[in-house]
Short mmCIF file of C-alpha atoms and ligand atoms in Angstrom, two decimals:
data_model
loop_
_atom_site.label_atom_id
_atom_site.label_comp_id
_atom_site.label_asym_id
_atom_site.label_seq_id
_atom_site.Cartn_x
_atom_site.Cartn_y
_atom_site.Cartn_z
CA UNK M 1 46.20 33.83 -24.42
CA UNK M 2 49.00 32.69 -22.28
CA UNK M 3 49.35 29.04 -20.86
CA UNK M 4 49.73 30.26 -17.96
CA UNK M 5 47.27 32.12 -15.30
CA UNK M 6 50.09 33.24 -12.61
CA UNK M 7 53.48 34.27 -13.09
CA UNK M 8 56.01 35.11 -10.58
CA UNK M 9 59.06 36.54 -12.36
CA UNK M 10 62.25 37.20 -9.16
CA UNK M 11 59.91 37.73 -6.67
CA UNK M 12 61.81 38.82 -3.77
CA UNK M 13 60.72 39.73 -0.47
CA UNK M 14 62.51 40.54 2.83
CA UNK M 15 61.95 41.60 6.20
CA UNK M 16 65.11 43.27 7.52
CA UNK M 17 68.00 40.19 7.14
CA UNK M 18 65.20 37.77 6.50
CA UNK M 19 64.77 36.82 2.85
CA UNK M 20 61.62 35.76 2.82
CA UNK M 21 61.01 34.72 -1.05
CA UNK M 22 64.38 35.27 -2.84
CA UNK M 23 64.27 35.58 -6.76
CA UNK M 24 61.35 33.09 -6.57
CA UNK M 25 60.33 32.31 -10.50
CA UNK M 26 56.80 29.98 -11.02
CA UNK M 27 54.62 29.66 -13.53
CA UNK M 28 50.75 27.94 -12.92
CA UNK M 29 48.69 27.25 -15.48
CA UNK M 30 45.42 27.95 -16.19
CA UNK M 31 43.17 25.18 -14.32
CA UNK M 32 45.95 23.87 -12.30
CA UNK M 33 45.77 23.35 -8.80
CA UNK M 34 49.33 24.41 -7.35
CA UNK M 35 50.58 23.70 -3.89
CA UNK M 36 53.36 25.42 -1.70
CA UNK M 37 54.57 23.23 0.18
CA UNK M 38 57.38 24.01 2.92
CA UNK M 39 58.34 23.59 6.07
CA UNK M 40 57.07 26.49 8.43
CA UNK M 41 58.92 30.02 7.88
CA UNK M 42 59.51 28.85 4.43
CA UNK M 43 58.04 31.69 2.99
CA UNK M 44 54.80 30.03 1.65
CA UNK M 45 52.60 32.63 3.00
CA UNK M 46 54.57 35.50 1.70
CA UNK M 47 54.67 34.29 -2.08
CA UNK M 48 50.59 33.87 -1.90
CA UNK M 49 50.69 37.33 -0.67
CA UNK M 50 52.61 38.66 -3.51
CA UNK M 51 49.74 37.79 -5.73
CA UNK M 52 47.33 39.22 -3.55
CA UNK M 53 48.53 42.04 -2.99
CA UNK M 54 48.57 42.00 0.35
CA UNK M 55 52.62 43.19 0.23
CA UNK M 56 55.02 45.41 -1.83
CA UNK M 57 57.50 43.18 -3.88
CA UNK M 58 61.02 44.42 -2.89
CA UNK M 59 61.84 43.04 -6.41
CA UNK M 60 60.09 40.72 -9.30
CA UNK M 61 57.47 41.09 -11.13
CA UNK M 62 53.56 39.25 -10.62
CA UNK M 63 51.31 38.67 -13.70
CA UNK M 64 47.60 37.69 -13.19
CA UNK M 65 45.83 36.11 -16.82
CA UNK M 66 49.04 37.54 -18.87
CA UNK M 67 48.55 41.05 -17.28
CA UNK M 68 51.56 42.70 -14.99
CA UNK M 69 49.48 43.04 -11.53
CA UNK M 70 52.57 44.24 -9.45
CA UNK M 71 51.25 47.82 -8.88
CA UNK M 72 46.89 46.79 -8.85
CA UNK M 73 45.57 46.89 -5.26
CA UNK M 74 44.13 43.36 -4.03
CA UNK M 75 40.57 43.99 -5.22
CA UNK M 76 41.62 44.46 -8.52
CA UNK M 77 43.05 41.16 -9.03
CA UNK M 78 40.03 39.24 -9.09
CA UNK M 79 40.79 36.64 -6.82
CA UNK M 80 38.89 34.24 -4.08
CA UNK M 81 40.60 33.43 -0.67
CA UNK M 82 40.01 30.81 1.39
CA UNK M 83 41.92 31.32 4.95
CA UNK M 84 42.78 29.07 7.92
CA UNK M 85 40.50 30.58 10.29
CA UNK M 86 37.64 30.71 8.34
CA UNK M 87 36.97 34.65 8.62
CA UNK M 88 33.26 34.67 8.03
CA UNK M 89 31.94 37.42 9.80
CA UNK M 90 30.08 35.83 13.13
CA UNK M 91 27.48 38.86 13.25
CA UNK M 92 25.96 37.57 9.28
CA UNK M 93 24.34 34.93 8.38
CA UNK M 94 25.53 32.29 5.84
CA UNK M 95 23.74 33.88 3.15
CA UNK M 96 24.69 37.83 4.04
CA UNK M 97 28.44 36.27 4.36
CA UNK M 98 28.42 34.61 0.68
CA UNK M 99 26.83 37.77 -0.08
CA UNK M 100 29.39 40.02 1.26
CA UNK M 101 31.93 40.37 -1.60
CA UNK M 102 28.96 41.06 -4.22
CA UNK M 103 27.74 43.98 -1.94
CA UNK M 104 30.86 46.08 -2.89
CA UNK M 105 30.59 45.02 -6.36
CA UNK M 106 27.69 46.93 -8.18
CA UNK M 107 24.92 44.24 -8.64
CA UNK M 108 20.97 43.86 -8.46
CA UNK M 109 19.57 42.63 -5.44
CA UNK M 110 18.09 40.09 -7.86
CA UNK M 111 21.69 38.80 -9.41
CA UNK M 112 23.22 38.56 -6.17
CA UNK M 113 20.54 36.16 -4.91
CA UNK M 114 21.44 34.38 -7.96
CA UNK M 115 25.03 34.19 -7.37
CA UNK M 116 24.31 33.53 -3.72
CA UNK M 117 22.21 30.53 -4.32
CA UNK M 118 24.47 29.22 -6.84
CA UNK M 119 27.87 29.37 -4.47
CA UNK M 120 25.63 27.84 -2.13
CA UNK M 121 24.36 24.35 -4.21
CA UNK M 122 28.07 24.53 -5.15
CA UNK M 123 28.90 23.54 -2.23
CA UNK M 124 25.25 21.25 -0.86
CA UNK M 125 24.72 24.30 1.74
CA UNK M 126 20.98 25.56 0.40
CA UNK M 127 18.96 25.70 2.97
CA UNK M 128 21.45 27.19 5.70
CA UNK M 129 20.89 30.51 4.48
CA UNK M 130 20.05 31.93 7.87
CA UNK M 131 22.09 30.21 10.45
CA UNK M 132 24.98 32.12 12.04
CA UNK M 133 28.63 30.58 11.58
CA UNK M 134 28.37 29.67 15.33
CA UNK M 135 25.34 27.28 14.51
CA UNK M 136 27.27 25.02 11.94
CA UNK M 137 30.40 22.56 12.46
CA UNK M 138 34.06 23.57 11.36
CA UNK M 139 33.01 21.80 8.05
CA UNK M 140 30.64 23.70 7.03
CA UNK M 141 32.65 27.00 7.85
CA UNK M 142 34.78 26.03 5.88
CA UNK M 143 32.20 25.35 3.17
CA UNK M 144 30.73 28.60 3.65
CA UNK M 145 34.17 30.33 3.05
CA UNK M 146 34.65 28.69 -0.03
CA UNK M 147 31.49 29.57 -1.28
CA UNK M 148 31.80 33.54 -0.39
CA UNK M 149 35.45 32.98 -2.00
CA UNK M 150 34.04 31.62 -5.29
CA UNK M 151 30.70 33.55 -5.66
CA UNK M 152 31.70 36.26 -7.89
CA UNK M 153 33.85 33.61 -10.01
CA UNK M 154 37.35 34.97 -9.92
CA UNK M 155 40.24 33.97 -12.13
CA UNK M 156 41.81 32.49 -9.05
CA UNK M 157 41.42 30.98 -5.89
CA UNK M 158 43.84 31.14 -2.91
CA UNK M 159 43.71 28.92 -0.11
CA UNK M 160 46.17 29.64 2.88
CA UNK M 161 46.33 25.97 5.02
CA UNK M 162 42.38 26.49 4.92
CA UNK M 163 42.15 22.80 6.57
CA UNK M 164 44.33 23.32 9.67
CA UNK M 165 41.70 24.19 11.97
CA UNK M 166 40.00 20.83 11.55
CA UNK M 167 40.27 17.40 12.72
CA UNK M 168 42.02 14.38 10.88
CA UNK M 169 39.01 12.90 9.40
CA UNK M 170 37.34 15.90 8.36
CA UNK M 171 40.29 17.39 6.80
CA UNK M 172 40.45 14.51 4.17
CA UNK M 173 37.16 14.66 3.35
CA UNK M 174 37.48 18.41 2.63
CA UNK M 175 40.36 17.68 0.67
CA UNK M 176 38.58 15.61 -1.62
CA UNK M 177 35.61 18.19 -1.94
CA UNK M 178 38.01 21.29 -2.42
CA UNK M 179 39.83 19.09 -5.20
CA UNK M 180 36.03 18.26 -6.79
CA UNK M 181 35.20 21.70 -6.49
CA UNK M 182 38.14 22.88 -8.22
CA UNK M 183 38.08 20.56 -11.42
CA UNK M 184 34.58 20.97 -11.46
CA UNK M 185 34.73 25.00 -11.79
CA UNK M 186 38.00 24.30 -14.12
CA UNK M 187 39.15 27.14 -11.76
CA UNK M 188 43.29 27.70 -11.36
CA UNK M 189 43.93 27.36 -7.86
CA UNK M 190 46.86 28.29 -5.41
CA UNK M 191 47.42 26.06 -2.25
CA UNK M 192 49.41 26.35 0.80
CA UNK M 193 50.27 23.77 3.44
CA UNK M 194 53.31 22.76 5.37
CA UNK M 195 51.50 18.99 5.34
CA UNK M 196 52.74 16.72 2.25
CA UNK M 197 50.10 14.01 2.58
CA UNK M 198 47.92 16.99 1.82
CA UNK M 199 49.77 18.51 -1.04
CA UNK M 200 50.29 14.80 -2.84
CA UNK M 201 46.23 14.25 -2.37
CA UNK M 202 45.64 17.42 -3.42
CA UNK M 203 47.70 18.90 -6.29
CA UNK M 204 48.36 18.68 -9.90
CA UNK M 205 51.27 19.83 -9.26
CA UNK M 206 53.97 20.37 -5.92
CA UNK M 207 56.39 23.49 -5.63
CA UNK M 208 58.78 22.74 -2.79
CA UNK M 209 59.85 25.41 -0.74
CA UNK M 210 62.81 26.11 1.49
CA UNK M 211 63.95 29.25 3.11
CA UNK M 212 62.72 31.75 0.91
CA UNK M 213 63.61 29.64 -2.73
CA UNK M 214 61.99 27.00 -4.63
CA UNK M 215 63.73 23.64 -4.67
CA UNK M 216 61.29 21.84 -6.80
CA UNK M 217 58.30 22.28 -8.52
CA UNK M 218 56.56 18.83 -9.94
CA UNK M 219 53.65 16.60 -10.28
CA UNK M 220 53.48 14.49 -6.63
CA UNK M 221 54.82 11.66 -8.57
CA UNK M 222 58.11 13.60 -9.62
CA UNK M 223 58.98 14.47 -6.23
CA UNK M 224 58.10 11.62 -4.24
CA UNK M 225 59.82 9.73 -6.79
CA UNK M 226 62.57 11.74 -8.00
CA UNK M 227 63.49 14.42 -5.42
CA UNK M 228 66.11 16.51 -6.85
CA UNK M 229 67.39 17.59 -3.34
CA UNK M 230 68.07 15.98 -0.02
CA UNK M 231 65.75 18.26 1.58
CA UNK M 232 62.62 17.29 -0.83
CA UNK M 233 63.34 13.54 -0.21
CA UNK M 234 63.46 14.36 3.41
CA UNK M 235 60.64 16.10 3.40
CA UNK M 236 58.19 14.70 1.19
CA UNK M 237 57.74 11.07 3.04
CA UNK M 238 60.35 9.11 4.93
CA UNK M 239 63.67 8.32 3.22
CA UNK M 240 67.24 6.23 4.46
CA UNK M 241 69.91 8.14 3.46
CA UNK M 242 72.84 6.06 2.52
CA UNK M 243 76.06 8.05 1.74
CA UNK M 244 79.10 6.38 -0.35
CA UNK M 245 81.46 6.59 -2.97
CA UNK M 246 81.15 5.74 -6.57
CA UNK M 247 83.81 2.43 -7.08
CA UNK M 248 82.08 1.74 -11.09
CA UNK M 249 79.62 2.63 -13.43
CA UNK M 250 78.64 0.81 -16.10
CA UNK M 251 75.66 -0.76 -18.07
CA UNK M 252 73.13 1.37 -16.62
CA UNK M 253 73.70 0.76 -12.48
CA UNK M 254 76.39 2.46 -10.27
CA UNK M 255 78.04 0.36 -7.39
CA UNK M 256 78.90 2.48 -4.26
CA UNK M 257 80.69 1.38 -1.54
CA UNK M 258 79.61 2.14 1.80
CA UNK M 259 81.95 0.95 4.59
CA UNK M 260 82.15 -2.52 4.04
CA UNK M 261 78.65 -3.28 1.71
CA UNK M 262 78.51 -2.60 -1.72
CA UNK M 263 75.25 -1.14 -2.62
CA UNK M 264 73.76 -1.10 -6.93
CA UNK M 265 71.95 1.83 -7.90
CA UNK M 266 71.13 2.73 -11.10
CA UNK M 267 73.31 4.80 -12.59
CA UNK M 268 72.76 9.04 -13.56
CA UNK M 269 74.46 10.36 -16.51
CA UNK M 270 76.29 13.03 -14.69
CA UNK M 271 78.33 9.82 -12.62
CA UNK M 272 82.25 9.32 -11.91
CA UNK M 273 84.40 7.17 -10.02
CA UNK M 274 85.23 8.52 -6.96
CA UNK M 275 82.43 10.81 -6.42
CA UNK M 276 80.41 10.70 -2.88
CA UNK M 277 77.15 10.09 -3.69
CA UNK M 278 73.37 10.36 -1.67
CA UNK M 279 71.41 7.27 -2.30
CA UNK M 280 68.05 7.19 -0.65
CA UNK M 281 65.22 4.66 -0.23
CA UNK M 282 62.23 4.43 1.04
CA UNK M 283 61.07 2.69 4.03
CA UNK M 284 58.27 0.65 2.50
CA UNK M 285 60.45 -0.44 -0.68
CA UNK M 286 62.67 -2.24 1.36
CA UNK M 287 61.95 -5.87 2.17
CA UNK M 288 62.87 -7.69 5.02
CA UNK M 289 63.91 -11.81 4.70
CA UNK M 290 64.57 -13.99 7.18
CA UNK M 291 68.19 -14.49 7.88
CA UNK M 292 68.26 -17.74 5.83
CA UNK M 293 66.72 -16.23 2.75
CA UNK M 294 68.92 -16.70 -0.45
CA UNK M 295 71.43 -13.66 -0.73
CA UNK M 296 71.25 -11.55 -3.69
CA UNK M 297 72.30 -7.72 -4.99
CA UNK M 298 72.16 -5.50 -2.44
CA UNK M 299 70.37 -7.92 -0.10
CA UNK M 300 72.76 -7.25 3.30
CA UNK M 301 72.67 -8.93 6.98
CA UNK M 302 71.09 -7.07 10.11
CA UNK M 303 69.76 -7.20 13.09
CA UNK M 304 66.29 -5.96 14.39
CA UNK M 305 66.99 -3.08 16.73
CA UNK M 306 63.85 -1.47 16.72
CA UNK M 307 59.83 -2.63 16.22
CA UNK M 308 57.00 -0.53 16.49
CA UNK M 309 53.66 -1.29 15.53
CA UNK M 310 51.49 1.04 13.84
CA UNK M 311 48.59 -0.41 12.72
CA UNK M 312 48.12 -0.98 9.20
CA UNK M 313 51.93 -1.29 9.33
CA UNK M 314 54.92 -2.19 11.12
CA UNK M 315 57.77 -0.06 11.74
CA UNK M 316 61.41 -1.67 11.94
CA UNK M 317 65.17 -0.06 12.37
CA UNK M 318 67.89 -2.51 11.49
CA UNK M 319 71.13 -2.04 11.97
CA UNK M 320 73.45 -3.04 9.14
CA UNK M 321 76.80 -3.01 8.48
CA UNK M 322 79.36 -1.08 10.37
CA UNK M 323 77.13 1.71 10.84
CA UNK M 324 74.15 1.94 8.98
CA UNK M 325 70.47 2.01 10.54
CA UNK M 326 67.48 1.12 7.87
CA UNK M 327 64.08 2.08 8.30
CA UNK M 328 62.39 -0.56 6.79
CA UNK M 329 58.23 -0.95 6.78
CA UNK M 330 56.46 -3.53 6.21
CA UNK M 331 52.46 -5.00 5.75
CA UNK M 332 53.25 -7.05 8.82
CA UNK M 333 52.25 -10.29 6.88
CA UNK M 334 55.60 -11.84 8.14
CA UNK M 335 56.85 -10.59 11.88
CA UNK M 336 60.49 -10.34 13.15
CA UNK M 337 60.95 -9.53 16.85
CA UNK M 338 64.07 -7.20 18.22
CA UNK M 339 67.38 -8.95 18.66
CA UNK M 340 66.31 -11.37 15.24
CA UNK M 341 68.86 -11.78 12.60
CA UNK M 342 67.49 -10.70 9.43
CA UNK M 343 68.57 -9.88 5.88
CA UNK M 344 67.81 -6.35 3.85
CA UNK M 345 66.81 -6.36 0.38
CA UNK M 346 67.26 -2.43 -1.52
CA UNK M 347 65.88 -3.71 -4.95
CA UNK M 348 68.24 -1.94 -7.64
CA UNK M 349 65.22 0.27 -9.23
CA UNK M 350 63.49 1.70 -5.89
CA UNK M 351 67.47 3.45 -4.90
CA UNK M 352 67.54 6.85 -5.48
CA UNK M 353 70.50 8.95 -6.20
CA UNK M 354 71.29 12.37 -5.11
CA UNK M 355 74.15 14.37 -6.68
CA UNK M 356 74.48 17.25 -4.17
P1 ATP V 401 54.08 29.13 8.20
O1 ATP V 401 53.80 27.78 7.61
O2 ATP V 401 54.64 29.05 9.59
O3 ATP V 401 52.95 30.10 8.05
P2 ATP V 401 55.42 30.23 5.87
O4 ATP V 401 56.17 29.23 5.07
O5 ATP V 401 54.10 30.66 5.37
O6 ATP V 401 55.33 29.74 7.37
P3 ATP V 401 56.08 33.03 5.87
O7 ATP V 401 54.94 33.41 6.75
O8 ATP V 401 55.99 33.38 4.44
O9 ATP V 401 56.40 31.48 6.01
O10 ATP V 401 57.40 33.66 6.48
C1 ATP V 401 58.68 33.59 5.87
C2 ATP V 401 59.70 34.31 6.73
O11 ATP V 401 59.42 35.71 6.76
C3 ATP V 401 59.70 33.87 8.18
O12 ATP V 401 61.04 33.85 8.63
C4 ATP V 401 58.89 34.93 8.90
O13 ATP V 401 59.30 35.05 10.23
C5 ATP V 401 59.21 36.16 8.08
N1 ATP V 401 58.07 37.11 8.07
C6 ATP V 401 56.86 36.89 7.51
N2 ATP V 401 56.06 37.97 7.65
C7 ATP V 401 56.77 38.89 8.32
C8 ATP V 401 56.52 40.24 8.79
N3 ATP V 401 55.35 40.83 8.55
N4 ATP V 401 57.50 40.87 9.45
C9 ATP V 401 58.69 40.28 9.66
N5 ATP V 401 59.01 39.04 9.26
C10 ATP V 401 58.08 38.34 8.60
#
């Protein structure tokens, strides 16, 4: 038995000029829950329809539990989908729309009650067997089309941004209770969404996308913590961008001049003297001292140019150096107002470097 559940082997798709998955390789294994995650027109959406079914692979190959599904219509495949808009039918009940997909399939009246009833403790929904989907909240929908995807326990559930329809708080909850679900059934499970908070909550593991091709694939540790590219670190969470060029390496750390400043990072294999480097870091591993604070490595003099409150946090743009504008956040413990003198600390281990 293979490791793996799903395999997409140069799975290419396009629409006239528009690649939209080009030569796209992933493997998920069995139990996993797997997100693609992208900006919109990333081609998230295609690549879950390539293991549906749903489209005709221009090239590649898609393998479902080991076997080569590329040519096996979408009800072959065994799989549950979850979709944004809910699709239950409005006309059915809960219980005739949980019921649905075993209809088609040739069961018992007396099994499918069974597998009705079960879908529905699944997911604490017994007793709502006869409302209509217009009688329950966008919660429950949602519940509802979980349960009709997972009655008939397929090999693999697809979910297509199923939270985006519903509001802030809700959607965490159901994040939560579609991860729960999911370990619980020990089920392997495909995930879109274009939102990264999501995707870190959510996934054992992350596969970036960007137009068409897969920049990363990871646990949400590995790419919030080591992007490879510019464009994960940009996109997954906030990120300064500091670009300069390599003056030493040596003794694990890298010093990079930037303008003026001389900024330690630590140091990659693949480094050289002279080479222009990305370093990134993130706006809550920066600290802000007051301008009399002991000096230090890479601790740097600004000015507050920017403060906006958020809440739980505070938000601050200082501008240091000739030309360089940090986004630094902080707990708001200590508060600096615009105009204030200030110093920057990067410490050494929370700057990342990019070799683009
Ligand atoms: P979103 O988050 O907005 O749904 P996505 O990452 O899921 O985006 P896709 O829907 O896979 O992206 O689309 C990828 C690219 O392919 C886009 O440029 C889109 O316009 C194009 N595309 C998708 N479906 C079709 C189609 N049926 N005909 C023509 N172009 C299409």
């Amino acid at each position: 038995m293979s490791e793996y559940m799903i395999e997409l082997v140069n799975v290419t798709k396009r629409y006239g000029p528009i690649v939209a998955n080009d030569h796209i390789n992933l493997k998920i294994r069995r139990g996993e829950l797997l997100t693609l995650l992208g900006p919109s027109g990333c081609g998230k959406t295609t690549a879950l329809r390539c293991i549906t079914g749903y489209i005709t692979l221009d090239e590649g190959r898609v393998f479902i539990d080991g076997k080569d599904v590329t040519d096996l219509p979408t009800h072959k495949r065994e799989l549950g989908m979850v979709f944004q808009n809910f699709a239950l039918f409005p006309h059915m009940t809960v219980y005739e729309n949980v019921e649905f997909p075993l209809r088609i399939r040739n069961l018992s009246k007396g099994k499918r009650r069974e597998m009705v009833m079960e879908a529905l403790h699944l997911i604490r929904m017994e007793g709502y067997e006869d409302h209509y989907p217009r009688q329950l909240s966008g919660g429950q929908q949602q519940r509802v089309g979980l349960a009709r995807a997972l009655v008939y326990h397929p090999k693999v559930l697809l979910l297509d941004e199923p939270l985006s329809n519903l509001d802030a708080k809700l959607r965490e909850e159901m994040r939560f209770e579609i991860k729960e679900l999911q370990r619980r059934l020990g089920i392997t499970a495909v995930y879109v969404t274009h939102d990264q908070a999501e995707a870190l909550a959510l996934s054992d593991r992350v596969a970036v996308m960007n137009e068409g091709r897969i920049e990363q694939v990871g646990t949400p540790d590995e790419i919030y913590d080591r992007p490879r590219s510019k464009f994960v670190a940009d996109f997954i969470g906030l990120s300064n961008f500091i670009e300069g060029a390599i003056v030493s390496v040596g003794e694990g750390k890298a010093i990079l001049s930037v303008d003026d400043l001389r900024l330690t990072v630590p140091a990659l294999s693949e480094m050289q003297p002279g080479q222009t480097l990305l370093a990134f870091i993130r706006p809550n591993d920066i600290n802000l001292l007051p301008a009399a604070a002991e000096g230090g490595e890479n601790v740097f003099r600004g000015v507050v140019s920017k403060v906006t409150y958020l809440g739980d946090r505070i938000d601050y743009r200082i501008a240091v150096g000739r030309r360089l504008e940090l986004r630094v956040q902080t707990d708001g413990k200590v508060r600096f107002e615009r105009g204030e003198n200030v110093q920057v600390k990067l410490p050494v281990e929370r700057c990342k470097a990019i070799l683009e």
